[in-house]
Amino acid sequence: MHRLLLLGCLWLLAAPPASSIFQRPTGTPAPPRLQYLLEPLHPTVHTRRGATATLPCVLRALPRNYRVKWSKVEPANYRENIIIITNGLYHKNYGPLSPRVHLRHSHRYDASLTITNVALEDEGRYRCQLVNGLEDESVSLTLHLEGVVFPYQPSNGRYKFNYHEAKRACEQQDSRLATYQQLYKAWTEGLDWCNAGWILDGTVHYPIINSREPCGGRLLLPGVRTYGARDKQKDRFDAFCFTSALQGQVYFIRGHLNFKEAGQACRSHGAAIAKVGQLYSAWKFSQLDRCDGGWLADGSVRYPITTPRERCGGLPDPGVRSFGFPSKEMRTYGTYCFVG
């Protein structure tokens, strides 16, 4: 016992002070302290498609001959695209966001960026940079859209898309290629899919909740499995698409319709046959729940279930169920319509 106490005392004498354990390693520069810009209280701004969102950027002082530059970091090409530049008196807008952005300017120190009618492609990381000669400084903010990720493949089977075709396919279904963060969040919420798919940055992944033999084996832990970056022209996979809230309504028309008749039925009501992304959005945000399979614009037949029950597919979890791509001549299904 005495020997143990002696060893303990020696260890305490030799151990470094508690404060030194958390000191920065020698030679590591301290992050520059912001002199003119205030750190945002909340670096992530949450919004939905169609809403108005403001990214905060406030100055604590106004240096001489300064400019503030807003830009967006694009993960697909790792570039920063300029959105707006101001000197406090005048400003100039740039790029595709130009018609939908302005400076909030609620007071002379306010350089916050307001985006109206938020679109799917607006999600991502933004930078507010104070340009002041040698004293440039910046803050980063993230615009996060609430939404839903869904796997997508064409009527001719799995693994048919190169990157550019996958990107186009998502856009045709009122969605866009998901980011890794969106796919990861969808996995934490229960997305379990064995087929690998493209995401926005050109990498390929698939999310697994229940480890099983055809999906990497039973010994691998659940997670978002990755194939890494692939050749955007030659390699072929499915797609993971992301969509957000609708500016409109999806509803069901009952009947025994073929695909052509389904489109005519929607048009006769002043609507259009719904896209896959629109059905997922209605399921996610409007809790659309129907046991009836209905035609969609891509020729697939699906139905949304928010309250799982035995006679509606029998699966235990909510989701959008699919009958695949039946013959367009089959007069078996109703149709889902979208009106804006």
mmCIF file of C-alpha atoms in Angstrom:
data_model
loop_
_atom_site.group_PDB
_atom_site.id
_atom_site.type_symbol
_atom_site.label_atom_id
_atom_site.label_comp_id
_atom_site.label_asym_id
_atom_site.label_seq_id
_atom_site.Cartn_x
_atom_site.Cartn_y
_atom_site.Cartn_z
ATOM 1 C CA MET A 1 0.000 0.000 0.000
ATOM 2 C CA HIS A 2 2.804 2.405 0.945
ATOM 3 C CA ARG A 3 4.573 1.578 -2.306
ATOM 4 C CA LEU A 4 1.433 2.367 -4.353
ATOM 5 C CA LEU A 5 1.024 5.706 -2.568
ATOM 6 C CA LEU A 6 4.672 6.545 -3.275
ATOM 7 C CA LEU A 7 4.264 5.715 -7.007
ATOM 8 C CA GLY A 8 1.134 7.860 -7.146
ATOM 9 C CA CYS A 9 2.930 10.821 -5.602
ATOM 10 C CA LEU A 10 5.852 10.437 -8.032
ATOM 11 C CA TRP A 11 3.394 10.389 -10.977
ATOM 12 C CA LEU A 12 1.765 13.599 -9.762
ATOM 13 C CA LEU A 13 5.141 15.271 -9.456
ATOM 14 C CA ALA A 14 6.108 14.205 -12.976
ATOM 15 C CA ALA A 15 2.775 15.004 -14.629
ATOM 16 C CA PRO A 16 2.447 18.333 -16.422
ATOM 17 C CA PRO A 17 0.049 20.952 -15.028
ATOM 18 C CA ALA A 18 -3.535 20.428 -16.170
ATOM 19 C CA SER A 19 -3.519 23.629 -18.204
ATOM 20 C CA SER A 20 -0.512 22.520 -20.259
ATOM 21 C CA ILE A 21 -2.293 19.373 -21.464
ATOM 22 C CA PHE A 22 -4.586 21.547 -23.547
ATOM 23 C CA GLN A 23 -2.007 24.017 -24.792
ATOM 24 C CA ARG A 24 -1.545 24.446 -28.551
ATOM 25 C CA PRO A 25 1.471 22.509 -29.915
ATOM 26 C CA THR A 26 4.620 24.573 -30.378
ATOM 27 C CA GLY A 27 4.758 26.195 -33.789
ATOM 28 C CA THR A 28 0.993 26.078 -34.435
ATOM 29 C CA PRO A 29 -0.222 29.598 -35.228
ATOM 30 C CA ALA A 30 -3.217 30.861 -33.306
ATOM 31 C CA PRO A 31 -6.289 31.516 -35.458
ATOM 32 C CA PRO A 32 -6.422 35.199 -36.395
ATOM 33 C CA ARG A 33 -8.713 37.223 -34.179
ATOM 34 C CA LEU A 34 -11.484 38.983 -36.049
ATOM 35 C CA GLN A 35 -10.958 42.723 -35.792
ATOM 36 C CA TYR A 36 -13.808 44.056 -37.899
ATOM 37 C CA LEU A 37 -16.283 41.178 -38.393
ATOM 38 C CA LEU A 38 -18.440 39.690 -35.658
ATOM 39 C CA GLU A 39 -18.499 35.916 -35.326
ATOM 40 C CA PRO A 40 -22.031 34.740 -36.179
ATOM 41 C CA LEU A 41 -23.935 33.338 -33.209
ATOM 42 C CA HIS A 42 -25.332 30.556 -35.403
ATOM 43 C CA PRO A 43 -23.074 29.562 -38.323
ATOM 44 C CA THR A 44 -25.844 27.412 -39.871
ATOM 45 C CA VAL A 45 -29.056 28.964 -41.204
ATOM 46 C CA HIS A 46 -31.965 26.533 -41.670
ATOM 47 C CA THR A 47 -34.581 27.128 -44.345
ATOM 48 C CA ARG A 48 -36.812 25.485 -46.968
ATOM 49 C CA ARG A 49 -37.203 25.842 -50.701
ATOM 50 C CA GLY A 50 -39.259 28.900 -51.612
ATOM 51 C CA ALA A 51 -38.544 30.719 -48.331
ATOM 52 C CA THR A 52 -36.469 33.856 -47.701
ATOM 53 C CA ALA A 53 -33.222 33.323 -45.771
ATOM 54 C CA THR A 54 -30.675 35.779 -44.374
ATOM 55 C CA LEU A 55 -27.010 34.919 -43.788
ATOM 56 C CA PRO A 56 -25.669 37.247 -41.061
ATOM 57 C CA CYS A 57 -22.512 39.306 -41.543
ATOM 58 C CA VAL A 58 -22.118 42.302 -39.229
ATOM 59 C CA LEU A 59 -19.125 44.620 -38.833
ATOM 60 C CA ARG A 60 -17.989 45.876 -35.419
ATOM 61 C CA ALA A 61 -16.185 48.819 -37.054
ATOM 62 C CA LEU A 62 -15.904 50.395 -40.497
ATOM 63 C CA PRO A 63 -12.302 50.510 -41.769
ATOM 64 C CA ARG A 64 -11.314 53.030 -44.422
ATOM 65 C CA ASN A 65 -11.661 51.994 -48.070
ATOM 66 C CA TYR A 66 -13.120 48.597 -47.263
ATOM 67 C CA ARG A 67 -15.217 46.228 -49.335
ATOM 68 C CA VAL A 68 -17.343 43.247 -48.345
ATOM 69 C CA LYS A 69 -17.457 40.327 -50.754
ATOM 70 C CA TRP A 70 -19.977 37.474 -50.531
ATOM 71 C CA SER A 71 -19.196 34.205 -52.327
ATOM 72 C CA LYS A 72 -20.467 30.636 -52.427
ATOM 73 C CA VAL A 73 -18.228 27.568 -52.265
ATOM 74 C CA GLU A 74 -19.270 24.999 -54.880
ATOM 75 C CA PRO A 75 -18.411 21.405 -53.850
ATOM 76 C CA ALA A 76 -18.648 20.050 -57.396
ATOM 77 C CA ASN A 77 -15.683 22.118 -58.642
ATOM 78 C CA TYR A 78 -14.167 23.474 -55.376
ATOM 79 C CA ARG A 79 -14.505 27.054 -56.608
ATOM 80 C CA GLU A 80 -15.828 30.178 -54.944
ATOM 81 C CA ASN A 81 -18.387 32.042 -57.032
ATOM 82 C CA ILE A 82 -18.793 35.735 -56.218
ATOM 83 C CA ILE A 83 -22.377 36.756 -55.382
ATOM 84 C CA ILE A 84 -22.169 40.412 -54.381
ATOM 85 C CA ILE A 85 -19.548 43.095 -53.600
ATOM 86 C CA THR A 86 -20.267 46.280 -51.627
ATOM 87 C CA ASN A 87 -18.306 49.234 -50.292
ATOM 88 C CA GLY A 88 -21.085 50.237 -47.921
ATOM 89 C CA LEU A 89 -22.555 52.772 -50.347
ATOM 90 C CA TYR A 90 -22.843 50.873 -53.615
ATOM 91 C CA HIS A 91 -23.024 47.196 -54.484
ATOM 92 C CA LYS A 92 -22.884 44.950 -57.518
ATOM 93 C CA ASN A 93 -24.451 41.502 -57.934
ATOM 94 C CA TYR A 94 -22.857 38.615 -59.850
ATOM 95 C CA GLY A 95 -23.809 35.191 -61.191
ATOM 96 C CA PRO A 96 -27.043 33.188 -61.307
ATOM 97 C CA LEU A 97 -28.055 34.222 -57.782
ATOM 98 C CA SER A 98 -28.036 37.882 -58.814
ATOM 99 C CA PRO A 99 -31.818 38.379 -59.281
ATOM 100 C CA ARG A 100 -32.636 36.819 -55.892
ATOM 101 C CA VAL A 101 -30.086 38.376 -53.518
ATOM 102 C CA HIS A 102 -29.704 41.702 -51.788
ATOM 103 C CA LEU A 103 -27.959 43.108 -48.729
ATOM 104 C CA ARG A 104 -30.223 43.390 -45.690
ATOM 105 C CA HIS A 105 -28.485 46.628 -44.615
ATOM 106 C CA SER A 106 -30.690 47.205 -41.566
ATOM 107 C CA HIS A 107 -27.986 49.570 -40.217
ATOM 108 C CA ARG A 108 -24.624 50.933 -41.386
ATOM 109 C CA TYR A 109 -22.684 47.970 -39.956
ATOM 110 C CA ASP A 110 -24.954 45.329 -41.490
ATOM 111 C CA ALA A 111 -23.651 43.466 -44.562
ATOM 112 C CA SER A 112 -25.911 40.409 -44.183
ATOM 113 C CA LEU A 113 -26.988 38.613 -47.353
ATOM 114 C CA THR A 114 -30.688 37.929 -47.987
ATOM 115 C CA ILE A 115 -31.725 35.248 -50.498
ATOM 116 C CA THR A 116 -35.334 35.264 -51.679
ATOM 117 C CA ASN A 117 -37.249 32.291 -53.096
ATOM 118 C CA VAL A 118 -34.556 29.854 -51.912
ATOM 119 C CA ALA A 119 -33.815 27.132 -54.495
ATOM 120 C CA LEU A 120 -32.386 23.636 -54.051
ATOM 121 C CA GLU A 121 -29.038 24.674 -55.487
ATOM 122 C CA ASP A 122 -28.690 27.475 -52.922
ATOM 123 C CA GLU A 123 -27.779 25.043 -50.140
ATOM 124 C CA GLY A 124 -24.112 25.062 -49.212
ATOM 125 C CA ARG A 125 -21.291 27.084 -47.666
ATOM 126 C CA TYR A 126 -21.055 30.859 -48.047
ATOM 127 C CA ARG A 127 -18.250 33.247 -47.187
ATOM 128 C CA CYS A 128 -18.491 36.886 -46.115
ATOM 129 C CA GLN A 129 -15.071 38.468 -46.625
ATOM 130 C CA LEU A 130 -13.962 41.905 -45.523
ATOM 131 C CA VAL A 131 -11.386 43.158 -48.035
ATOM 132 C CA ASN A 132 -9.185 45.803 -46.457
ATOM 133 C CA GLY A 133 -5.687 45.601 -47.843
ATOM 134 C CA LEU A 134 -3.505 43.478 -45.565
ATOM 135 C CA GLU A 135 -6.211 43.063 -42.935
ATOM 136 C CA ASP A 136 -8.619 40.848 -44.878
ATOM 137 C CA GLU A 137 -10.803 38.588 -42.750
ATOM 138 C CA SER A 138 -13.847 36.409 -43.317
ATOM 139 C CA VAL A 139 -16.585 34.338 -41.704
ATOM 140 C CA SER A 140 -18.160 31.183 -43.148
ATOM 141 C CA LEU A 141 -21.812 30.242 -42.903
ATOM 142 C CA THR A 142 -23.843 27.268 -44.079
ATOM 143 C CA LEU A 143 -27.301 27.471 -45.616
ATOM 144 C CA HIS A 144 -29.124 24.230 -44.802
ATOM 145 C CA LEU A 145 -32.351 23.202 -46.537
ATOM 146 C CA GLU A 146 -34.757 20.857 -44.816
ATOM 147 C CA GLY A 147 -35.504 18.069 -47.252
ATOM 148 C CA VAL A 148 -35.446 14.411 -48.169
ATOM 149 C CA VAL A 149 -32.933 12.216 -50.027
ATOM 150 C CA PHE A 150 -34.119 9.422 -52.304
ATOM 151 C CA PRO A 151 -32.291 6.882 -54.480
ATOM 152 C CA TYR A 152 -33.085 7.024 -58.179
ATOM 153 C CA GLN A 153 -32.466 4.756 -61.156
ATOM 154 C CA PRO A 154 -33.940 4.803 -64.677
ATOM 155 C CA SER A 155 -36.445 2.412 -66.244
ATOM 156 C CA ASN A 156 -33.715 0.345 -67.927
ATOM 157 C CA GLY A 157 -32.165 -0.879 -64.668
ATOM 158 C CA ARG A 158 -29.520 -0.035 -62.117
ATOM 159 C CA TYR A 159 -26.078 1.459 -62.694
ATOM 160 C CA LYS A 160 -26.908 3.252 -65.951
ATOM 161 C CA PHE A 161 -25.921 6.846 -65.119
ATOM 162 C CA ASN A 162 -22.576 8.519 -65.508
ATOM 163 C CA TYR A 163 -22.198 11.575 -63.274
ATOM 164 C CA HIS A 164 -23.659 14.065 -65.745
ATOM 165 C CA GLU A 165 -26.632 11.829 -66.543
ATOM 166 C CA ALA A 166 -27.310 11.325 -62.823
ATOM 167 C CA LYS A 167 -27.226 15.093 -62.263
ATOM 168 C CA ARG A 168 -29.646 15.645 -65.142
ATOM 169 C CA ALA A 169 -31.959 12.821 -64.001
ATOM 170 C CA CYS A 170 -32.337 14.349 -60.521
ATOM 171 C CA GLU A 171 -33.066 17.781 -61.988
ATOM 172 C CA GLN A 172 -35.748 16.271 -64.240
ATOM 173 C CA GLN A 173 -37.458 14.879 -61.118
ATOM 174 C CA ASP A 174 -37.666 18.250 -59.303
ATOM 175 C CA SER A 175 -34.555 17.568 -57.225
ATOM 176 C CA ARG A 176 -30.767 17.763 -57.411
ATOM 177 C CA LEU A 177 -27.870 15.447 -56.612
ATOM 178 C CA ALA A 178 -27.525 15.190 -52.840
ATOM 179 C CA THR A 179 -24.463 16.401 -50.955
ATOM 180 C CA TYR A 180 -22.559 14.037 -48.673
ATOM 181 C CA GLN A 181 -23.960 15.843 -45.630
ATOM 182 C CA GLN A 182 -27.506 15.328 -46.921
ATOM 183 C CA LEU A 183 -26.883 11.641 -47.619
ATOM 184 C CA TYR A 184 -25.293 11.136 -44.202
ATOM 185 C CA LYS A 185 -28.240 12.809 -42.465
ATOM 186 C CA ALA A 186 -30.653 10.629 -44.457
ATOM 187 C CA TRP A 187 -28.725 7.540 -43.297
ATOM 188 C CA THR A 188 -29.018 8.629 -39.653
ATOM 189 C CA GLU A 189 -32.781 8.944 -40.266
ATOM 190 C CA GLY A 190 -33.057 5.409 -41.636
ATOM 191 C CA LEU A 191 -32.105 5.413 -45.339
ATOM 192 C CA ASP A 192 -30.876 1.885 -46.146
ATOM 193 C CA TRP A 193 -29.993 1.241 -49.784
ATOM 194 C CA CYS A 194 -27.713 -1.366 -51.290
ATOM 195 C CA ASN A 195 -27.104 0.249 -54.689
ATOM 196 C CA ALA A 196 -24.277 2.775 -54.978
ATOM 197 C CA GLY A 197 -25.109 6.219 -56.330
ATOM 198 C CA TRP A 198 -23.518 9.474 -57.402
ATOM 199 C CA ILE A 199 -23.652 12.546 -55.159
ATOM 200 C CA LEU A 200 -22.959 16.188 -55.976
ATOM 201 C CA ASP A 201 -19.178 16.242 -55.483
ATOM 202 C CA GLY A 202 -18.627 13.376 -57.948
ATOM 203 C CA THR A 203 -18.076 10.661 -55.356
ATOM 204 C CA VAL A 204 -20.123 7.443 -55.044
ATOM 205 C CA HIS A 205 -21.665 6.020 -51.862
ATOM 206 C CA TYR A 206 -24.420 3.828 -50.455
ATOM 207 C CA PRO A 207 -26.028 3.992 -46.969
ATOM 208 C CA ILE A 208 -26.488 0.790 -44.967
ATOM 209 C CA ILE A 209 -28.481 0.422 -41.740
ATOM 210 C CA ASN A 210 -28.765 -3.393 -41.724
ATOM 211 C CA SER A 211 -25.481 -5.102 -42.640
ATOM 212 C CA ARG A 212 -26.072 -8.035 -45.007
ATOM 213 C CA GLU A 213 -24.213 -10.245 -47.471
ATOM 214 C CA PRO A 214 -25.148 -8.553 -50.779
ATOM 215 C CA CYS A 215 -24.247 -5.120 -49.341
ATOM 216 C CA GLY A 216 -20.611 -5.498 -48.294
ATOM 217 C CA GLY A 217 -21.120 -8.419 -45.908
ATOM 218 C CA ARG A 218 -22.521 -8.920 -42.431
ATOM 219 C CA LEU A 219 -19.236 -8.115 -40.688
ATOM 220 C CA LEU A 220 -19.054 -4.490 -41.840
ATOM 221 C CA LEU A 221 -20.608 -1.999 -39.462
ATOM 222 C CA PRO A 222 -23.584 0.107 -40.579
ATOM 223 C CA GLY A 223 -22.620 3.374 -42.218
ATOM 224 C CA VAL A 224 -22.329 5.309 -45.445
ATOM 225 C CA ARG A 225 -20.084 3.073 -47.555
ATOM 226 C CA THR A 226 -17.951 4.815 -50.149
ATOM 227 C CA TYR A 227 -16.422 4.055 -53.534
ATOM 228 C CA GLY A 228 -14.651 7.426 -53.482
ATOM 229 C CA ALA A 229 -14.262 9.678 -56.514
ATOM 230 C CA ARG A 230 -15.036 7.986 -59.823
ATOM 231 C CA ASP A 231 -14.651 8.828 -63.514
ATOM 232 C CA LYS A 232 -17.560 11.165 -64.245
ATOM 233 C CA GLN A 233 -17.748 10.125 -67.885
ATOM 234 C CA LYS A 234 -17.058 6.379 -67.848
ATOM 235 C CA ASP A 235 -18.243 4.995 -64.503
ATOM 236 C CA ARG A 236 -21.938 4.206 -64.089
ATOM 237 C CA PHE A 237 -24.045 4.074 -60.944
ATOM 238 C CA ASP A 238 -27.460 5.145 -59.655
ATOM 239 C CA ALA A 239 -28.140 8.605 -58.192
ATOM 240 C CA PHE A 240 -29.006 9.979 -54.772
ATOM 241 C CA CYS A 241 -31.321 12.948 -55.245
ATOM 242 C CA PHE A 242 -32.365 15.639 -52.761
ATOM 243 C CA THR A 243 -35.560 17.679 -52.729
ATOM 244 C CA SER A 244 -37.157 20.141 -50.330
ATOM 245 C CA ALA A 245 -40.590 21.632 -49.623
ATOM 246 C CA LEU A 246 -43.032 22.115 -52.494
ATOM 247 C CA GLN A 247 -44.552 25.334 -53.716
ATOM 248 C CA GLY A 248 -47.731 23.521 -54.657
ATOM 249 C CA GLN A 249 -49.732 20.383 -53.921
ATOM 250 C CA VAL A 250 -49.624 16.720 -54.921
ATOM 251 C CA TYR A 251 -52.926 14.847 -55.017
ATOM 252 C CA PHE A 252 -54.227 11.480 -56.265
ATOM 253 C CA ILE A 253 -56.766 10.723 -58.991
ATOM 254 C CA ARG A 254 -58.290 7.280 -58.730
ATOM 255 C CA GLY A 255 -58.884 5.201 -61.864
ATOM 256 C CA HIS A 256 -57.677 2.423 -64.115
ATOM 257 C CA LEU A 257 -55.424 4.477 -66.348
ATOM 258 C CA ASN A 258 -52.505 3.813 -68.629
ATOM 259 C CA PHE A 259 -49.603 6.262 -68.621
ATOM 260 C CA LYS A 260 -50.982 8.467 -71.411
ATOM 261 C CA GLU A 261 -54.430 8.610 -69.796
ATOM 262 C CA ALA A 262 -52.809 9.499 -66.457
ATOM 263 C CA GLY A 263 -51.185 12.565 -67.980
ATOM 264 C CA GLN A 264 -54.457 13.581 -69.633
ATOM 265 C CA ALA A 265 -56.342 13.182 -66.342
ATOM 266 C CA CYS A 266 -53.937 15.575 -64.563
ATOM 267 C CA ARG A 267 -54.075 18.123 -67.387
ATOM 268 C CA SER A 268 -57.885 18.068 -67.368
ATOM 269 C CA HIS A 269 -57.689 19.274 -63.766
ATOM 270 C CA GLY A 270 -55.255 22.079 -64.645
ATOM 271 C CA ALA A 271 -52.317 20.141 -63.198
ATOM 272 C CA ALA A 272 -49.350 18.097 -64.430
ATOM 273 C CA ILE A 273 -48.456 14.516 -63.681
ATOM 274 C CA ALA A 274 -46.228 14.620 -60.579
ATOM 275 C CA LYS A 275 -42.481 14.052 -60.631
ATOM 276 C CA VAL A 276 -40.728 11.645 -58.292
ATOM 277 C CA GLY A 277 -39.173 14.453 -56.236
ATOM 278 C CA GLN A 278 -42.575 16.105 -55.852
ATOM 279 C CA LEU A 279 -44.113 12.894 -54.483
ATOM 280 C CA TYR A 280 -41.249 12.487 -51.991
ATOM 281 C CA SER A 281 -41.650 16.111 -50.919
ATOM 282 C CA ALA A 282 -45.400 15.708 -50.404
ATOM 283 C CA TRP A 283 -44.738 12.555 -48.373
ATOM 284 C CA LYS A 284 -42.081 14.278 -46.247
ATOM 285 C CA PHE A 285 -43.632 17.700 -45.671
ATOM 286 C CA SER A 286 -47.373 17.188 -46.181
ATOM 287 C CA GLN A 287 -47.570 13.644 -44.751
ATOM 288 C CA LEU A 288 -49.251 12.386 -47.947
ATOM 289 C CA ASP A 289 -50.354 8.826 -47.200
ATOM 290 C CA ARG A 290 -52.077 6.632 -49.796
ATOM 291 C CA CYS A 291 -52.182 2.907 -50.407
ATOM 292 C CA ASP A 292 -52.856 3.412 -54.126
ATOM 293 C CA GLY A 293 -50.146 3.029 -56.735
ATOM 294 C CA GLY A 294 -50.100 5.945 -59.151
ATOM 295 C CA TRP A 295 -48.270 6.930 -62.328
ATOM 296 C CA LEU A 296 -45.514 9.545 -62.135
ATOM 297 C CA ALA A 297 -43.885 11.630 -64.862
ATOM 298 C CA ASP A 298 -40.923 9.268 -65.381
ATOM 299 C CA GLY A 299 -43.225 6.303 -66.097
ATOM 300 C CA SER A 300 -42.789 4.737 -62.673
ATOM 301 C CA VAL A 301 -45.618 3.762 -60.328
ATOM 302 C CA ARG A 302 -45.249 4.629 -56.624
ATOM 303 C CA TYR A 303 -47.260 5.381 -53.510
ATOM 304 C CA PRO A 304 -46.428 7.274 -50.271
ATOM 305 C CA ILE A 305 -46.896 5.714 -46.822
ATOM 306 C CA THR A 306 -46.523 7.729 -43.619
ATOM 307 C CA THR A 307 -48.387 5.244 -41.392
ATOM 308 C CA PRO A 308 -47.140 1.707 -42.183
ATOM 309 C CA ARG A 309 -49.823 -0.984 -42.202
ATOM 310 C CA GLU A 310 -50.083 -4.591 -43.296
ATOM 311 C CA ARG A 311 -52.179 -4.033 -46.407
ATOM 312 C CA CYS A 312 -49.988 -1.236 -47.756
ATOM 313 C CA GLY A 313 -46.843 -3.140 -48.634
ATOM 314 C CA GLY A 314 -46.331 -4.697 -45.216
ATOM 315 C CA LEU A 315 -43.029 -2.899 -44.578
ATOM 316 C CA PRO A 316 -42.529 -1.612 -41.015
ATOM 317 C CA ASP A 317 -41.126 1.822 -41.889
ATOM 318 C CA PRO A 318 -42.659 4.877 -43.583
ATOM 319 C CA GLY A 319 -41.501 5.579 -47.121
ATOM 320 C CA VAL A 320 -42.381 5.932 -50.775
ATOM 321 C CA ARG A 321 -43.013 2.441 -52.140
ATOM 322 C CA SER A 322 -42.388 1.560 -55.786
ATOM 323 C CA PHE A 323 -43.895 -0.824 -58.328
ATOM 324 C CA GLY A 324 -41.020 -0.051 -60.676
ATOM 325 C CA PHE A 325 -41.654 0.822 -64.304
ATOM 326 C CA PRO A 326 -44.603 -1.256 -65.586
ATOM 327 C CA SER A 327 -45.698 -1.205 -69.217
ATOM 328 C CA LYS A 328 -47.122 2.214 -70.021
ATOM 329 C CA GLU A 329 -50.062 0.506 -71.720
ATOM 330 C CA MET A 330 -51.267 -1.131 -68.496
ATOM 331 C CA ARG A 331 -54.591 0.344 -67.372
ATOM 332 C CA THR A 332 -54.163 -0.622 -63.725
ATOM 333 C CA TYR A 333 -53.247 2.477 -61.756
ATOM 334 C CA GLY A 334 -54.416 5.927 -60.781
ATOM 335 C CA THR A 335 -52.161 8.948 -61.043
ATOM 336 C CA TYR A 336 -50.456 11.515 -58.813
ATOM 337 C CA CYS A 337 -50.844 15.100 -60.037
ATOM 338 C CA PHE A 338 -49.031 18.286 -59.098
ATOM 339 C CA VAL A 339 -50.519 21.764 -59.165
ATOM 340 C CA GLY A 340 -48.403 24.818 -58.383
#
